[in-house]
Amino acid sequence: MKVDIISIFPDYFAPLDLSLIGKARTTGTLNLSVHDLRTWTHDVHRTVDDSPYGGGPGMVMRPEPWGQALDAVGSPGATLVVPSPVGKPFTQAGAHELAGLDHLVFACGRYEGIDQRVIDEAADRMPVREVSLGDYVLFGGEVAVIVILEAITRLLPGVLGNADSLTEESHAAGLLEAPVYTKPVSWRDREVPDVLRSGDHGRIARWRRDQSMLRTLTRRPDMWADYPPENLDKKDRKA
Ligand SMILES: Oc1ccccc1-c1ccno1
């Protein structure tokens, strides 16, 4: 997968040299390039913002640098991803959708945002996805891109050592994952549930499923409401 990130703070992405994303870059699974938006400014001050038409607080990112940056970085198969407070909520399903694409271009907005014409003009020549990480406001899109890119990269073939992790994790099957335990069996007078030490794999699987459903029902009633009833055994329907 080819990924380009455009930002006025390219150094924000130094962490993407680390851990499994760094390994994905080394192996070629992820072909990642980070670009400084100011590359496409031509004034002595390398200006990327200006005051908003109609007045109001703060500054707006100018369209010219963004237009030239997207011209330079884009490709016929590119999808523009713009983290934004007004975007569609980003979900695991969205991560899977983006992970299946060939080329992602991430635009990191700052200040009060990017001139709307940049998004509109881009949408005339490529798919555009405005995505929100949640109902809160950040300084800019850089942190959101790191989150989105991590969610995508772990879905790419060969990145996770054990692909089974992807099928049992939270949100993978529409449920929150069950609690996990490891050694020691007793810690500060708290014991690992006996069922997990029983060796009875059928019983363990049932216990984990029950725990997943209970967690989802109690912590995410919104997810529980969407959980397909056909996925529930008769025993569960009474829950
Ligand atoms: O608050 C933001 C500012 C810039 C870019 C993205 C965001 C945001 C907030 C929530 N999800 O994305």
PDB file of C-alpha atoms in Angstrom, residues 22-167:
ATOM      1  CA  GLY A  22       8.307   0.772  10.922  1.00  0.00           C
ATOM      2  CA  LYS A  23       8.665  -2.926  10.102  1.00  0.00           C
ATOM      3  CA  ALA A  24       5.884  -2.693   7.506  1.00  0.00           C
ATOM      4  CA  ARG A  25       7.806   0.155   5.876  1.00  0.00           C
ATOM      5  CA  THR A  26      11.059  -1.820   5.927  1.00  0.00           C
ATOM      6  CA  THR A  27       9.466  -4.901   4.365  1.00  0.00           C
ATOM      7  CA  GLY A  28       7.740  -2.795   1.708  1.00  0.00           C
ATOM      8  CA  THR A  29       4.222  -3.669   2.856  1.00  0.00           C
ATOM      9  CA  LEU A  30       3.741   0.018   3.545  1.00  0.00           C
ATOM     10  CA  ASN A  31       5.276   2.546   1.135  1.00  0.00           C
ATOM     11  CA  LEU A  32       4.983   5.715   3.241  1.00  0.00           C
ATOM     12  CA  SER A  33       6.127   9.232   2.321  1.00  0.00           C
ATOM     13  CA  VAL A  34       5.653  12.370   4.414  1.00  0.00           C
ATOM     14  CA  HIS A  35       5.578  15.784   2.686  1.00  0.00           C
ATOM     15  CA  ASP A  36       5.868  19.324   4.079  1.00  0.00           C
ATOM     16  CA  LEU A  37       3.004  21.414   2.704  1.00  0.00           C
ATOM     17  CA  ARG A  38       5.329  24.424   2.665  1.00  0.00           C
ATOM     18  CA  THR A  39       7.170  22.732  -0.211  1.00  0.00           C
ATOM     19  CA  TRP A  40       4.340  24.106  -2.368  1.00  0.00           C
ATOM     20  CA  THR A  41       4.517  27.703  -1.098  1.00  0.00           C
ATOM     21  CA  HIS A  42       6.391  30.289  -3.130  1.00  0.00           C
ATOM     22  CA  ASP A  43       6.585  33.381  -0.947  1.00  0.00           C
ATOM     23  CA  VAL A  44       9.496  34.268   1.293  1.00  0.00           C
ATOM     24  CA  HIS A  45       7.468  33.529   4.407  1.00  0.00           C
ATOM     25  CA  ARG A  46       6.200  30.191   3.018  1.00  0.00           C
ATOM     26  CA  THR A  47       2.642  31.200   3.926  1.00  0.00           C
ATOM     27  CA  VAL A  48       0.047  28.437   4.303  1.00  0.00           C
ATOM     28  CA  ASP A  49      -2.800  30.308   5.980  1.00  0.00           C
ATOM     29  CA  ASP A  50      -4.819  33.514   5.824  1.00  0.00           C
ATOM     30  CA  SER A  51      -7.743  35.175   7.601  1.00  0.00           C
ATOM     31  CA  PRO A  52     -11.231  33.712   7.051  1.00  0.00           C
ATOM     32  CA  TYR A  53     -13.680  35.351   4.620  1.00  0.00           C
ATOM     33  CA  GLY A  54     -16.750  36.424   6.576  1.00  0.00           C
ATOM     34  CA  GLY A  55     -14.621  37.134   9.648  1.00  0.00           C
ATOM     35  CA  GLY A  56     -14.315  34.975  12.743  1.00  0.00           C
ATOM     36  CA  PRO A  57     -11.459  33.701  14.874  1.00  0.00           C
ATOM     37  CA  GLY A  58      -8.297  32.013  13.711  1.00  0.00           C
ATOM     38  CA  MET A  59      -6.875  31.385  10.286  1.00  0.00           C
ATOM     39  CA  VAL A  60      -7.786  29.164   7.338  1.00  0.00           C
ATOM     40  CA  MET A  61      -5.334  27.066   5.271  1.00  0.00           C
ATOM     41  CA  ARG A  62      -4.912  28.617   1.803  1.00  0.00           C
ATOM     42  CA  PRO A  63      -6.047  26.557  -1.197  1.00  0.00           C
ATOM     43  CA  GLU A  64      -3.061  27.179  -3.511  1.00  0.00           C
ATOM     44  CA  PRO A  65      -0.421  25.133  -1.641  1.00  0.00           C
ATOM     45  CA  TRP A  66      -2.900  22.291  -1.095  1.00  0.00           C
ATOM     46  CA  GLY A  67      -3.922  22.241  -4.739  1.00  0.00           C
ATOM     47  CA  GLN A  68      -0.322  22.007  -5.913  1.00  0.00           C
ATOM     48  CA  ALA A  69       0.539  19.447  -3.235  1.00  0.00           C
ATOM     49  CA  LEU A  70      -2.346  17.166  -4.253  1.00  0.00           C
ATOM     50  CA  ASP A  71      -1.404  17.617  -7.928  1.00  0.00           C
ATOM     51  CA  ALA A  72       2.143  16.482  -7.108  1.00  0.00           C
ATOM     52  CA  VAL A  73       1.360  13.650  -4.697  1.00  0.00           C
ATOM     53  CA  GLY A  74      -1.887  12.298  -6.119  1.00  0.00           C
ATOM     54  CA  SER A  75      -2.252   9.459  -8.606  1.00  0.00           C
ATOM     55  CA  PRO A  76      -5.084   7.963 -10.711  1.00  0.00           C
ATOM     56  CA  GLY A  77      -5.766   5.411  -7.964  1.00  0.00           C
ATOM     57  CA  ALA A  78      -5.447   7.757  -5.008  1.00  0.00           C
ATOM     58  CA  THR A  79      -8.070   8.325  -2.319  1.00  0.00           C
ATOM     59  CA  LEU A  80      -7.827  11.532  -0.307  1.00  0.00           C
ATOM     60  CA  VAL A  81      -8.376  11.034   3.440  1.00  0.00           C
ATOM     61  CA  VAL A  82      -8.981  14.171   5.470  1.00  0.00           C
ATOM     62  CA  PRO A  83      -9.260  13.836   9.261  1.00  0.00           C
ATOM     63  CA  SER A  84     -11.822  16.392  10.370  1.00  0.00           C
ATOM     64  CA  PRO A  85     -14.236  17.095  13.238  1.00  0.00           C
ATOM     65  CA  VAL A  86     -16.995  17.175  10.611  1.00  0.00           C
ATOM     66  CA  GLY A  87     -16.036  13.838   9.071  1.00  0.00           C
ATOM     67  CA  LYS A  88     -17.753  10.451   9.144  1.00  0.00           C
ATOM     68  CA  PRO A  89     -16.941   8.556  12.374  1.00  0.00           C
ATOM     69  CA  PHE A  90     -13.912   6.335  11.807  1.00  0.00           C
ATOM     70  CA  THR A  91     -14.606   2.687  12.649  1.00  0.00           C
ATOM     71  CA  GLN A  92     -12.944  -0.695  12.290  1.00  0.00           C
ATOM     72  CA  ALA A  93     -15.082  -1.229   9.202  1.00  0.00           C
ATOM     73  CA  GLY A  94     -13.676   2.017   7.822  1.00  0.00           C
ATOM     74  CA  ALA A  95     -10.160   0.801   8.573  1.00  0.00           C
ATOM     75  CA  HIS A  96     -10.848  -2.370   6.591  1.00  0.00           C
ATOM     76  CA  GLU A  97     -12.213  -0.323   3.682  1.00  0.00           C
ATOM     77  CA  LEU A  98      -9.142   1.930   3.569  1.00  0.00           C
ATOM     78  CA  ALA A  99      -6.782  -1.039   4.016  1.00  0.00           C
ATOM     79  CA  GLY A 100      -8.098  -2.455   0.746  1.00  0.00           C
ATOM     80  CA  LEU A 101      -7.148   0.595  -1.310  1.00  0.00           C
ATOM     81  CA  ASP A 102      -3.958   1.050  -3.336  1.00  0.00           C
ATOM     82  CA  HIS A 103      -2.986   4.637  -2.567  1.00  0.00           C
ATOM     83  CA  LEU A 104      -4.023   6.896   0.309  1.00  0.00           C
ATOM     84  CA  VAL A 105      -3.179  10.589   0.501  1.00  0.00           C
ATOM     85  CA  PHE A 106      -3.707  12.057   3.984  1.00  0.00           C
ATOM     86  CA  ALA A 107      -4.262  15.821   4.282  1.00  0.00           C
ATOM     87  CA  CYS A 108      -3.514  17.186   7.756  1.00  0.00           C
ATOM     88  CA  GLY A 109      -5.545  20.305   8.433  1.00  0.00           C
ATOM     89  CA  ARG A 110      -4.506  22.908  11.000  1.00  0.00           C
ATOM     90  CA  TYR A 111      -5.840  26.243  12.280  1.00  0.00           C
ATOM     91  CA  GLU A 112      -9.606  26.554  11.609  1.00  0.00           C
ATOM     92  CA  GLY A 113      -9.354  24.105   8.740  1.00  0.00           C
ATOM     93  CA  ILE A 114      -8.584  23.833   5.041  1.00  0.00           C
ATOM     94  CA  ASP A 115     -10.341  26.119   2.485  1.00  0.00           C
ATOM     95  CA  GLN A 116     -13.425  24.093   1.478  1.00  0.00           C
ATOM     96  CA  ARG A 117     -12.602  24.490  -2.213  1.00  0.00           C
ATOM     97  CA  VAL A 118      -9.602  22.177  -1.752  1.00  0.00           C
ATOM     98  CA  ILE A 119     -11.910  19.327  -0.683  1.00  0.00           C
ATOM     99  CA  ASP A 120     -14.490  20.136  -3.360  1.00  0.00           C
ATOM    100  CA  GLU A 121     -11.923  20.393  -6.165  1.00  0.00           C
ATOM    101  CA  ALA A 122     -10.213  17.180  -5.085  1.00  0.00           C
ATOM    102  CA  ALA A 123     -13.568  15.391  -5.055  1.00  0.00           C
ATOM    103  CA  ASP A 124     -13.893  16.213  -8.775  1.00  0.00           C
ATOM    104  CA  ARG A 125     -10.881  13.988  -9.509  1.00  0.00           C
ATOM    105  CA  MET A 126     -10.536  11.416  -6.718  1.00  0.00           C
ATOM    106  CA  PRO A 127     -12.544   9.757  -3.926  1.00  0.00           C
ATOM    107  CA  VAL A 128     -12.463  11.875  -0.769  1.00  0.00           C
ATOM    108  CA  ARG A 129     -13.073  10.527   2.743  1.00  0.00           C
ATOM    109  CA  GLU A 130     -13.487  13.042   5.567  1.00  0.00           C
ATOM    110  CA  VAL A 131     -13.202  11.068   8.811  1.00  0.00           C
ATOM    111  CA  SER A 132     -13.612  11.953  12.463  1.00  0.00           C
ATOM    112  CA  LEU A 133     -12.001  10.093  15.369  1.00  0.00           C
ATOM    113  CA  GLY A 134     -14.657  11.263  17.768  1.00  0.00           C
ATOM    114  CA  ASP A 135     -16.628  14.162  19.149  1.00  0.00           C
ATOM    115  CA  TYR A 136     -13.714  16.281  20.321  1.00  0.00           C
ATOM    116  CA  VAL A 137     -11.344  18.822  18.788  1.00  0.00           C
ATOM    117  CA  LEU A 138      -7.607  18.418  18.170  1.00  0.00           C
ATOM    118  CA  PHE A 139      -4.935  20.966  17.225  1.00  0.00           C
ATOM    119  CA  GLY A 140      -4.705  19.347  13.805  1.00  0.00           C
ATOM    120  CA  GLY A 141      -5.031  16.204  11.761  1.00  0.00           C
ATOM    121  CA  GLU A 142      -1.548  14.765  12.408  1.00  0.00           C
ATOM    122  CA  VAL A 143      -2.433  12.718  15.495  1.00  0.00           C
ATOM    123  CA  ALA A 144      -5.600  11.484  13.783  1.00  0.00           C
ATOM    124  CA  VAL A 145      -3.554  10.304  10.784  1.00  0.00           C
ATOM    125  CA  ILE A 146      -1.249   8.307  13.074  1.00  0.00           C
ATOM    126  CA  VAL A 147      -4.276   6.611  14.666  1.00  0.00           C
ATOM    127  CA  ILE A 148      -5.951   5.894  11.318  1.00  0.00           C
ATOM    128  CA  LEU A 149      -2.709   4.646   9.777  1.00  0.00           C
ATOM    129  CA  GLU A 150      -2.054   2.280  12.692  1.00  0.00           C
ATOM    130  CA  ALA A 151      -5.603   0.868  12.444  1.00  0.00           C
ATOM    131  CA  ILE A 152      -5.092   0.303   8.688  1.00  0.00           C
ATOM    132  CA  THR A 153      -1.519  -1.025   8.768  1.00  0.00           C
ATOM    133  CA  ARG A 154      -2.274  -3.796  11.294  1.00  0.00           C
ATOM    134  CA  LEU A 155      -4.852  -5.137   8.825  1.00  0.00           C
ATOM    135  CA  LEU A 156      -2.352  -5.440   5.972  1.00  0.00           C
ATOM    136  CA  PRO A 157      -1.183  -8.974   5.126  1.00  0.00           C
ATOM    137  CA  GLY A 158       1.833 -10.148   7.109  1.00  0.00           C
ATOM    138  CA  VAL A 159       1.967  -7.222   9.517  1.00  0.00           C
ATOM    139  CA  LEU A 160       0.492  -9.042  12.514  1.00  0.00           C
ATOM    140  CA  GLY A 161       2.388 -12.237  13.313  1.00  0.00           C
ATOM    141  CA  ASN A 162      -0.812 -14.059  14.212  1.00  0.00           C
ATOM    142  CA  ALA A 163      -3.696 -13.231  11.877  1.00  0.00           C
ATOM    143  CA  ASP A 164      -6.049 -14.897  14.399  1.00  0.00           C
ATOM    144  CA  SER A 165      -5.706 -11.738  16.484  1.00  0.00           C
ATOM    145  CA  LEU A 166      -7.710  -9.936  13.846  1.00  0.00           C
ATOM    146  CA  THR A 167     -10.702 -12.240  14.138  1.00  0.00           C
TER     147      THR A 167
END
